[in-house]
mmCIF file of C-alpha atoms in Angstrom:
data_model
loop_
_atom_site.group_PDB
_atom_site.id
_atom_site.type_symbol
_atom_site.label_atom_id
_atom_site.label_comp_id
_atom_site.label_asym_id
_atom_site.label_seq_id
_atom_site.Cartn_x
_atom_site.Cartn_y
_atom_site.Cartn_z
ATOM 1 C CA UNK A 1 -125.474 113.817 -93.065
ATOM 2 C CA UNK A 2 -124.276 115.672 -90.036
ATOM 3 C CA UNK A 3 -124.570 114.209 -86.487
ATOM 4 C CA UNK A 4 -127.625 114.940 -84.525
ATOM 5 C CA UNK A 5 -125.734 114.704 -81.295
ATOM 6 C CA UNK A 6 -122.784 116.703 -82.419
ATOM 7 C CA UNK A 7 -125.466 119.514 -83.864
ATOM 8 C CA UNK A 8 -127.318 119.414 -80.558
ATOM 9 C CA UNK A 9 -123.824 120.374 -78.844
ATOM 10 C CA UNK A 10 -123.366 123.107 -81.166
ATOM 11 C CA UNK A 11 -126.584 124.112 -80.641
ATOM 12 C CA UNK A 12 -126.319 124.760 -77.191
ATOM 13 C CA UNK A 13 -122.817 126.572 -77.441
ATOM 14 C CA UNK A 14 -124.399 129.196 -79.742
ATOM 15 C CA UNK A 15 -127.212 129.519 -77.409
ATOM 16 C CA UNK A 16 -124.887 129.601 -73.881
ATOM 17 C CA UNK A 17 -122.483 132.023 -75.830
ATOM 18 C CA UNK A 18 -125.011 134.179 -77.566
ATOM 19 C CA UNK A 19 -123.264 133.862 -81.129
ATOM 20 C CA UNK A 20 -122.223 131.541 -84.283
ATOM 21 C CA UNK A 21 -118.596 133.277 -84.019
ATOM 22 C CA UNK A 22 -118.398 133.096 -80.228
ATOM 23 C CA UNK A 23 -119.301 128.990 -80.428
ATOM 24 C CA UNK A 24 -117.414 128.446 -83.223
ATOM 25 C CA UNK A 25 -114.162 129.427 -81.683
ATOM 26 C CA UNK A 26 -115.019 127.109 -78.693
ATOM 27 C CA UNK A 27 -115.646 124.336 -80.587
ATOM 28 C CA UNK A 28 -113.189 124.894 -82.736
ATOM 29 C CA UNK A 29 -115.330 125.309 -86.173
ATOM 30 C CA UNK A 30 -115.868 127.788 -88.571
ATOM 31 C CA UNK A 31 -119.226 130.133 -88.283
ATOM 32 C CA UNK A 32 -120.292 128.955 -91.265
ATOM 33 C CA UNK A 33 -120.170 125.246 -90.078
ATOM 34 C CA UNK A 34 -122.270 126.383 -86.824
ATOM 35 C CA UNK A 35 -124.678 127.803 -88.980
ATOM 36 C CA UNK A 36 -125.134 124.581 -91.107
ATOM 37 C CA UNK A 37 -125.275 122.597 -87.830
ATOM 38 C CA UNK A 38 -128.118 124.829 -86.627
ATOM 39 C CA UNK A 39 -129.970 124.580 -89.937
ATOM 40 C CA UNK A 40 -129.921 121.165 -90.083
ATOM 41 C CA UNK A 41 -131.866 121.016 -86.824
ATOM 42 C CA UNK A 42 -134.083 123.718 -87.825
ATOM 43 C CA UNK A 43 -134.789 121.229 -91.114
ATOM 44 C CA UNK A 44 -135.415 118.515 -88.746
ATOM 45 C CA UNK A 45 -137.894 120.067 -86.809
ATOM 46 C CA UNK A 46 -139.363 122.254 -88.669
ATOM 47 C CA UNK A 47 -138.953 125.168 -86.822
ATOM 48 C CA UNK A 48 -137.167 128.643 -86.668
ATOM 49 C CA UNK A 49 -134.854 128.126 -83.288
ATOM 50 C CA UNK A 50 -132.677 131.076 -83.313
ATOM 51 C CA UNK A 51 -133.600 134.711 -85.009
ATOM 52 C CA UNK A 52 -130.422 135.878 -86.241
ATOM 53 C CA UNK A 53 -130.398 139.382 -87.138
ATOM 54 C CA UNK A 54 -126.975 141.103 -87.973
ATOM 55 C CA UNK A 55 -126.752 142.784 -84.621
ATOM 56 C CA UNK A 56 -128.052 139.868 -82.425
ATOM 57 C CA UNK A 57 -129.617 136.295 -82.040
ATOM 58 C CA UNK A 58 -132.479 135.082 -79.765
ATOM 59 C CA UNK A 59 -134.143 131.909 -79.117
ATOM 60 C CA UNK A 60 -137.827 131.413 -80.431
ATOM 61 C CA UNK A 61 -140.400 129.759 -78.166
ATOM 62 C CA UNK A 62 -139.872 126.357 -79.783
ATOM 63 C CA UNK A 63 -136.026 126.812 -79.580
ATOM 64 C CA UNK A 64 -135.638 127.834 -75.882
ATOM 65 C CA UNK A 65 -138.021 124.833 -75.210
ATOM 66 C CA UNK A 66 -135.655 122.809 -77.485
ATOM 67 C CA UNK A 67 -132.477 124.476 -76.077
ATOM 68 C CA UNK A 68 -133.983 122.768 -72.864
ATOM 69 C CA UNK A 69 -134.335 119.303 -73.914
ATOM 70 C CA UNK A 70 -131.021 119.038 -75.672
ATOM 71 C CA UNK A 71 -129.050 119.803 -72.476
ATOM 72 C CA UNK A 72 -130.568 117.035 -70.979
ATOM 73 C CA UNK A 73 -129.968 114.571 -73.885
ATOM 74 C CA UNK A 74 -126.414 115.976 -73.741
ATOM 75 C CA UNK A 75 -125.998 115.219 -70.325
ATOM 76 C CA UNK A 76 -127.364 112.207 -70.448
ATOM 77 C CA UNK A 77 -125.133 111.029 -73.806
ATOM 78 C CA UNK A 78 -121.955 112.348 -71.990
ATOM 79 C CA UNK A 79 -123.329 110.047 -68.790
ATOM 80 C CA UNK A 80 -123.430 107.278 -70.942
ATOM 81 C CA UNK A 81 -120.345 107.302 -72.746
ATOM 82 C CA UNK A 82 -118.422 107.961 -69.022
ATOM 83 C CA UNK A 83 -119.852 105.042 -68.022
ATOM 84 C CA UNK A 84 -118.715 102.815 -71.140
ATOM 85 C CA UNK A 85 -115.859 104.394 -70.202
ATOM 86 C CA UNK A 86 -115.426 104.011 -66.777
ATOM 87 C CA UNK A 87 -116.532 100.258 -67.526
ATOM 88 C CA UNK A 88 -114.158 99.204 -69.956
ATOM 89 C CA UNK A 89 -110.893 100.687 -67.993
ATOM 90 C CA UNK A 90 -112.238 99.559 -64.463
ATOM 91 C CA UNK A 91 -113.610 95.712 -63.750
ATOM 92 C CA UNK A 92 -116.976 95.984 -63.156
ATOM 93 C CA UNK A 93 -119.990 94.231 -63.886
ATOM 94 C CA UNK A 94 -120.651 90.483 -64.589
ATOM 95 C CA UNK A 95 -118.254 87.786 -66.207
ATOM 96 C CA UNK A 96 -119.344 84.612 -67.814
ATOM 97 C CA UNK A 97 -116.929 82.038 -67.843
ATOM 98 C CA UNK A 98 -117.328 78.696 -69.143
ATOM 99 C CA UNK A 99 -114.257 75.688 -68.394
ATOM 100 C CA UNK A 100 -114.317 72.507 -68.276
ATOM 101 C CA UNK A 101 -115.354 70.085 -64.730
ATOM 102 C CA UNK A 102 -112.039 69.039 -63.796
ATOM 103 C CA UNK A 103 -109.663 72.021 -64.644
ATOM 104 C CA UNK A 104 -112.308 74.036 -63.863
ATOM 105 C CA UNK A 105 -113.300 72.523 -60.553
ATOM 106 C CA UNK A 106 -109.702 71.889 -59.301
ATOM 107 C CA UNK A 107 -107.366 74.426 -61.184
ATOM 108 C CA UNK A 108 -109.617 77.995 -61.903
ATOM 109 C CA UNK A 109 -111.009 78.335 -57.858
ATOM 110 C CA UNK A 110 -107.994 79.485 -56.727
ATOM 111 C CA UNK A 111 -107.810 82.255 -59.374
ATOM 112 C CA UNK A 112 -111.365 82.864 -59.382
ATOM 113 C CA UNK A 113 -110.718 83.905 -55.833
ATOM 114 C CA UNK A 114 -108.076 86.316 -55.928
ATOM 115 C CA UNK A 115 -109.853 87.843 -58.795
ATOM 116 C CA UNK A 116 -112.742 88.800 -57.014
ATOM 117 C CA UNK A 117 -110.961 89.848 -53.926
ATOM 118 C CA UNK A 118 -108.649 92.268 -56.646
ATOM 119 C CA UNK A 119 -111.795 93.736 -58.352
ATOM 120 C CA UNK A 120 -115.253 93.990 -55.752
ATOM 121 C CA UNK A 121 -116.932 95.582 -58.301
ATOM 122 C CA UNK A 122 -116.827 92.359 -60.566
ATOM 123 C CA UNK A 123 -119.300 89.386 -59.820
ATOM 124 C CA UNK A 124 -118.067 85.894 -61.533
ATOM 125 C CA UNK A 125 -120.866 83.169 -63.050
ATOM 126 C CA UNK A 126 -118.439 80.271 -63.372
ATOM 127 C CA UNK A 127 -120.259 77.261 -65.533
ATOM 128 C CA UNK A 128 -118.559 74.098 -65.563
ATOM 129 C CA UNK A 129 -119.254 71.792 -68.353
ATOM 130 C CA UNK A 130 -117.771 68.855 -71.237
ATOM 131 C CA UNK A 131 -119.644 69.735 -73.545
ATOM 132 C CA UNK A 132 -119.038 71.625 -76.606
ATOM 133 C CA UNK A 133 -120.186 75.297 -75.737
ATOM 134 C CA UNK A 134 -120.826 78.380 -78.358
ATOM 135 C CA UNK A 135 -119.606 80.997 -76.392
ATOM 136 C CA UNK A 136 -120.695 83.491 -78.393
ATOM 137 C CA UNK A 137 -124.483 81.887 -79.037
ATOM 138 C CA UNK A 138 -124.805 81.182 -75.071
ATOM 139 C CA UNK A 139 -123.048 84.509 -73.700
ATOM 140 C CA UNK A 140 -120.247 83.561 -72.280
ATOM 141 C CA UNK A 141 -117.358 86.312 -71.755
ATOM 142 C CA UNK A 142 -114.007 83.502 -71.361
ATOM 143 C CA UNK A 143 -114.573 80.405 -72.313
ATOM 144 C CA UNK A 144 -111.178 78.120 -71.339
ATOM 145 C CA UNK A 145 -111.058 74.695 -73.695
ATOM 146 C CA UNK A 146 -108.634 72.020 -73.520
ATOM 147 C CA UNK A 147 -107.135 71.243 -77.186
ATOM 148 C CA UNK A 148 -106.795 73.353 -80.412
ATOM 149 C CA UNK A 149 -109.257 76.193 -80.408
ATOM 150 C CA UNK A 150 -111.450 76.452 -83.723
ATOM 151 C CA UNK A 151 -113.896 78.777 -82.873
ATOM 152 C CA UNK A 152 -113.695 81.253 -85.776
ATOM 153 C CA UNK A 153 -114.393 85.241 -84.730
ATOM 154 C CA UNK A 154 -112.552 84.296 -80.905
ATOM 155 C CA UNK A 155 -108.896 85.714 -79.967
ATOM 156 C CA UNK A 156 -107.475 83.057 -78.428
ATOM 157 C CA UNK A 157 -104.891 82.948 -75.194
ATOM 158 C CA UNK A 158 -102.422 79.891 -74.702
ATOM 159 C CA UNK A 159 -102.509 78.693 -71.215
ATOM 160 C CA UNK A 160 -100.175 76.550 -71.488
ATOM 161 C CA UNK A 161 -100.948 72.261 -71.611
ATOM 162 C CA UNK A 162 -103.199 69.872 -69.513
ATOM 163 C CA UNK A 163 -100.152 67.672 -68.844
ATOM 164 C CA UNK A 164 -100.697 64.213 -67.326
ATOM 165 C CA UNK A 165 -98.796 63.014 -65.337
ATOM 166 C CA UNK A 166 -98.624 59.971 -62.983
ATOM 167 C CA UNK A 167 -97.895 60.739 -59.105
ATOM 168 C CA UNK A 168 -98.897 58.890 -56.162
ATOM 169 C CA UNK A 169 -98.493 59.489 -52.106
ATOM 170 C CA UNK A 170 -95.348 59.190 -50.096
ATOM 171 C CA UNK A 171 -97.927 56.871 -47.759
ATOM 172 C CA UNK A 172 -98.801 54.891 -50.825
ATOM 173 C CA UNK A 173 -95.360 54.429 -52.175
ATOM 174 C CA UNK A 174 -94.083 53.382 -48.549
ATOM 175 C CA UNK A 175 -96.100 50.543 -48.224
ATOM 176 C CA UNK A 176 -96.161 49.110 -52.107
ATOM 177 C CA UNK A 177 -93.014 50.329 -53.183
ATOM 178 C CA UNK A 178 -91.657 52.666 -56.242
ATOM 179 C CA UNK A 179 -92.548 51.449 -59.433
ATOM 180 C CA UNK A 180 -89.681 51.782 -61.348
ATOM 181 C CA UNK A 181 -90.966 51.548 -64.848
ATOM 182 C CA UNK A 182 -94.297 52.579 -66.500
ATOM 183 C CA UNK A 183 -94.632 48.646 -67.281
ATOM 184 C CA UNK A 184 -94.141 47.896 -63.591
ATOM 185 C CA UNK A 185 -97.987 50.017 -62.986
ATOM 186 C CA UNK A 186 -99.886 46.269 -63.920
ATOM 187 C CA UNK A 187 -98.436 45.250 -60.700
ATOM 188 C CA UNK A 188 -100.029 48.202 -58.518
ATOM 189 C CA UNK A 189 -103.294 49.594 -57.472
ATOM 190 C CA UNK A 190 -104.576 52.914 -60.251
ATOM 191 C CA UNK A 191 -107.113 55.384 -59.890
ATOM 192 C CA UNK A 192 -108.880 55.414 -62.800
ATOM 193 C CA UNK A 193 -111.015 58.235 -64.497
ATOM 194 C CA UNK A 194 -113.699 57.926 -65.965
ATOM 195 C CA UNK A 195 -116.319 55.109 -66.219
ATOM 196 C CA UNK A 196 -115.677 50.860 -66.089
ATOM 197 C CA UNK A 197 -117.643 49.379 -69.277
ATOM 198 C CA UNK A 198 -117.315 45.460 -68.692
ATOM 199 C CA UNK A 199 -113.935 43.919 -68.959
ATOM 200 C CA UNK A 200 -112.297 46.843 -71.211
ATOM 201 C CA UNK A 201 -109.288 47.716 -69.901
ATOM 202 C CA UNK A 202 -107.990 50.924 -69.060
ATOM 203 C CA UNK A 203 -103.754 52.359 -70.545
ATOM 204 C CA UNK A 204 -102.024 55.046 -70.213
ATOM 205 C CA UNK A 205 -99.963 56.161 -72.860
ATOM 206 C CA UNK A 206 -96.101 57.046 -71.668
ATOM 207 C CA UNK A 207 -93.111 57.843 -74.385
ATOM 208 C CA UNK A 208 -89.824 57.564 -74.319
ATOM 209 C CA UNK A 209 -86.502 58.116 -76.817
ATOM 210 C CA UNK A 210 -89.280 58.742 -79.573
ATOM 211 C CA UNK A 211 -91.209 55.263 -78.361
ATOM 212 C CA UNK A 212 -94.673 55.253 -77.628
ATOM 213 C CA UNK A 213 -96.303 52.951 -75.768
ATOM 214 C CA UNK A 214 -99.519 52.117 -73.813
ATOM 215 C CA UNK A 215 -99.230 50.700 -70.183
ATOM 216 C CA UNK A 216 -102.193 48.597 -68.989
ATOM 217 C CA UNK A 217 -103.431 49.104 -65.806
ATOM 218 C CA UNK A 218 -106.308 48.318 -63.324
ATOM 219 C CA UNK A 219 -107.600 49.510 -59.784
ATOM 220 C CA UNK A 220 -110.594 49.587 -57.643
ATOM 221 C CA UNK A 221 -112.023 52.688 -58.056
ATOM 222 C CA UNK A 222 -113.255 54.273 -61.049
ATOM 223 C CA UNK A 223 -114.837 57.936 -60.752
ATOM 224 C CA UNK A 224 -115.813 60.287 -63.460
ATOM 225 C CA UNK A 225 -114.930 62.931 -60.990
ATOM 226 C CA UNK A 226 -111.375 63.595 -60.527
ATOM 227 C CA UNK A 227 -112.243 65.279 -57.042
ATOM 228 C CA UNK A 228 -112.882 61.758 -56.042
ATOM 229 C CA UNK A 229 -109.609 60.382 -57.496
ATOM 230 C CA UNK A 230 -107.550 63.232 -55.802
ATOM 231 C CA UNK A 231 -109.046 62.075 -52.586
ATOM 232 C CA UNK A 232 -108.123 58.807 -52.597
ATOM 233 C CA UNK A 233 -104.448 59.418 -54.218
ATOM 234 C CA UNK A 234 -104.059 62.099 -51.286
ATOM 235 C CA UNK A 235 -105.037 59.011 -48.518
ATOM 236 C CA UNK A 236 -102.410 56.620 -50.299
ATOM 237 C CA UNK A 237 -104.819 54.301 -51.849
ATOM 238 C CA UNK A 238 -103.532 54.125 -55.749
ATOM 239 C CA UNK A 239 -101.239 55.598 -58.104
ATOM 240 C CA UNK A 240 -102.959 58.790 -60.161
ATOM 241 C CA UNK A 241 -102.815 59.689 -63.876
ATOM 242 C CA UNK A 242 -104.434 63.622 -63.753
ATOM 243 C CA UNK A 243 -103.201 66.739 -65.347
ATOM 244 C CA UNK A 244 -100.260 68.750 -63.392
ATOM 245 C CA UNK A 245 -102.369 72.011 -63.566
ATOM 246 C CA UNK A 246 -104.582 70.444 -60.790
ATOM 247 C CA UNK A 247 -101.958 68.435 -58.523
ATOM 248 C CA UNK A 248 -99.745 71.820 -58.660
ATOM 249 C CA UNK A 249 -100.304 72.288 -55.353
ATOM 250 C CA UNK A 250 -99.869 68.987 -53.713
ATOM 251 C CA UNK A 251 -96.889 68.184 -55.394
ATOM 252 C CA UNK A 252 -95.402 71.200 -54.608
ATOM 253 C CA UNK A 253 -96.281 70.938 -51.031
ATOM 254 C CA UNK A 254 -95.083 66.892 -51.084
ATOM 255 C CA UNK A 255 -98.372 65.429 -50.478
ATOM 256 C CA UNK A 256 -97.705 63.926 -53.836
ATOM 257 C CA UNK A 257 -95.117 62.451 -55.488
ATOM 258 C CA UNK A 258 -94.283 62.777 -58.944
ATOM 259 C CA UNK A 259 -93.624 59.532 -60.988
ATOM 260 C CA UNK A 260 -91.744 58.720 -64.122
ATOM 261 C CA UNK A 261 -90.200 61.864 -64.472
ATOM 262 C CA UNK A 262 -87.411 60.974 -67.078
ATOM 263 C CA UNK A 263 -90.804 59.758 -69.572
ATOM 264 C CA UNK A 264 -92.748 61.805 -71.619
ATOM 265 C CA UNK A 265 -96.968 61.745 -71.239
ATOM 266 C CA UNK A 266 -99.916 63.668 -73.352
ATOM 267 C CA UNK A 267 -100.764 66.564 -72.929
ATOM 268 C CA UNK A 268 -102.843 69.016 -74.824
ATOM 269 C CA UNK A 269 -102.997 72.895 -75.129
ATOM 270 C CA UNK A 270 -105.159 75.114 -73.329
ATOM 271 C CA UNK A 271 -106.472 78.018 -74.362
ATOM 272 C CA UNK A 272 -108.705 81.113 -73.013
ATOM 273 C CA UNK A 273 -111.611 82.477 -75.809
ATOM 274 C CA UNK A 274 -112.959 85.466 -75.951
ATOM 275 C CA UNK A 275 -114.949 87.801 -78.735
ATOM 276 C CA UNK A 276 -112.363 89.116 -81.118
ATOM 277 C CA UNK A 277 -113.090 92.669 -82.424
ATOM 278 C CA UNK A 278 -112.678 95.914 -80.521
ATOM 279 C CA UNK A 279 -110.509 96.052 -77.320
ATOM 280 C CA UNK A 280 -112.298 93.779 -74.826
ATOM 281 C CA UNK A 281 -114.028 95.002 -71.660
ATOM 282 C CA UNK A 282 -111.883 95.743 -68.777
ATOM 283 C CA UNK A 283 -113.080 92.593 -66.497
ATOM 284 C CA UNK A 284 -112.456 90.312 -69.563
ATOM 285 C CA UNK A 285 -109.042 91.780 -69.836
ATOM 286 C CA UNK A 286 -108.173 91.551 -66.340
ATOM 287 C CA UNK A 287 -109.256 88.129 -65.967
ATOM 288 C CA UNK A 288 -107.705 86.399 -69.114
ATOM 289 C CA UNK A 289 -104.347 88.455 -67.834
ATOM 290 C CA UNK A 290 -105.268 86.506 -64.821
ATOM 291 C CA UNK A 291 -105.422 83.035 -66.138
ATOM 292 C CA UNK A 292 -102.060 83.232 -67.893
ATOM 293 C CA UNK A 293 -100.261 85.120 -65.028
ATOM 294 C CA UNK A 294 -101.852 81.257 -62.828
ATOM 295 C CA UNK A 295 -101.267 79.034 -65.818
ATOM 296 C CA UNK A 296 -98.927 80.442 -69.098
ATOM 297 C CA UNK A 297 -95.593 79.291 -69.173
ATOM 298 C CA UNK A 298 -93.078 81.215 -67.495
ATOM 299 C CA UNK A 299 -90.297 82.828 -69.692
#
């Protein structure tokens, strides 16, 4: 079955040039394949397009007309597929992205930002949400999850780990002191995340020369929003347990301190998803490039 689209081109040729041997050389075909291209259309139609004599060819009423309307479906297919084009080697258009409240919240603006200020033509929908998410089934372009990916027809991108870690302020530590030990927290004020359900108590889990153990500790504010919690660490109230990717910043710039370096503490992988199967769009690309130049571990 030959290619309507392809015979329309050939079509045309033989028309512009005024024969089967002048439009097959341009196209690179045999005569014998333009006339089989222009039958085919005749077939579909059901109509003479071109009398062909051995001395000449001319258009019929019905072909000229059709000559007509296949320049404009040309032009309009070659449109298209510049614009598919155009689209999948420059950002453009809208991105979807799905992450998680906290990383997503604290860690992703900053990229998110000098994204859009690298591509104007892209606009960003960023949805923050726990839950579970079908990327595919609800249209998202990146979705970034924190622990093993599973999602089966996704390519998957390490990011590196959500890495918890224990810091407090240089105001904090000043007035209570350094806790030297992970067992030495029970004695200090914590920020905890996360909810207070009666008298359950709240550890954090810290390892050492293969030893795990759990640390028990309290505090006076309990927030399921770790915006919240990074206030009140930042103002010296408690001691914080949150994942490095978010106190980057602040640590770096001494506003917090790092605790407990020499011990180890969870942390989980974090990957971005994205459809698997042909060579994603451009903005996809250029984004998920983006997230592991911010987050990937450095060589």
């Amino acid at each position: 079955m030959l290619d309507r689209i392809t015979s329309m081109a050939v079509y045309v040729k033989a028309a512009d040039l005024g024969s089967f041997a002048a439009a097959a050389d341009a196209m690179g075909i045999s005569p014998q394949m333009v006339s089989k291209h222009i039958r085919f259309l005749e077939d579909r139609v059901g109509a003479t397009l071109i009398h062909r004599t051995t001395r000449r060819q001319d258009l019929t009423d019905t072909g000229r007309a059709f000559y007509e309307r296949c320049k404009v479906i040309l032009a309009e297919t070659e449109a298209a597929e510049n614009l598919a084009t155009d689209m999948h080697r420059h950002p453009s258009g809208l991105l979807r992205v799905n992450a998680p409240r906290t990383f997503g919240g604290l860690a992703l603006p900053p990229v998110v930002s000098a994204f859009l200020d690298r591509y104007p033509d892209v606009q960003v929908e960023l949805t923050l949400d726990d839950r579970f998410v079908d990327p595919v089934e609800e249209g998202y372009d990146v979705t970034i999850r924190i622990g093993a990916p599973a999602n089966a027809g996704l390519s998957s991108v390490p990011l590196g780990f959500y890495h918890l870690i224990a810091c407090a302020a240089p105001a904090y530590l000043a007035r209570h002191g350094y806790p030297e030990t992970p067992e030495k927290l029970s004695e200090h004020q914590c920020l905890i995340f996360g909810q207070r359900a009666g008298n359950t108590l709240c550890h954090w889990t810290f390892a050492r020369d293969g030893r795990s153990h759990e640390t028990r500790v309290d505090g006076r504010l309990f927030s399921n929003d770790w915006r919240v919690l990074m206030h009140a660490a930042l103002e010296g109230r408690a001691i914080a347990f949150g994942a490095e990717a978010i106190l980057r910043e602040e640590l770096k710039a001494g506003r917090l301190v790092r605790l407990f370096e020499d011990y180890e503490t969870p942390k989980r992988p974090v990957h971005a998803l994205y459809l698997a199967g042909r060579k994603p769009a451009a903005r996809v690309r250029r984004f998920v490039e983006s997230l592991e130049a911010a987050f990937a571990p450095k060589a």
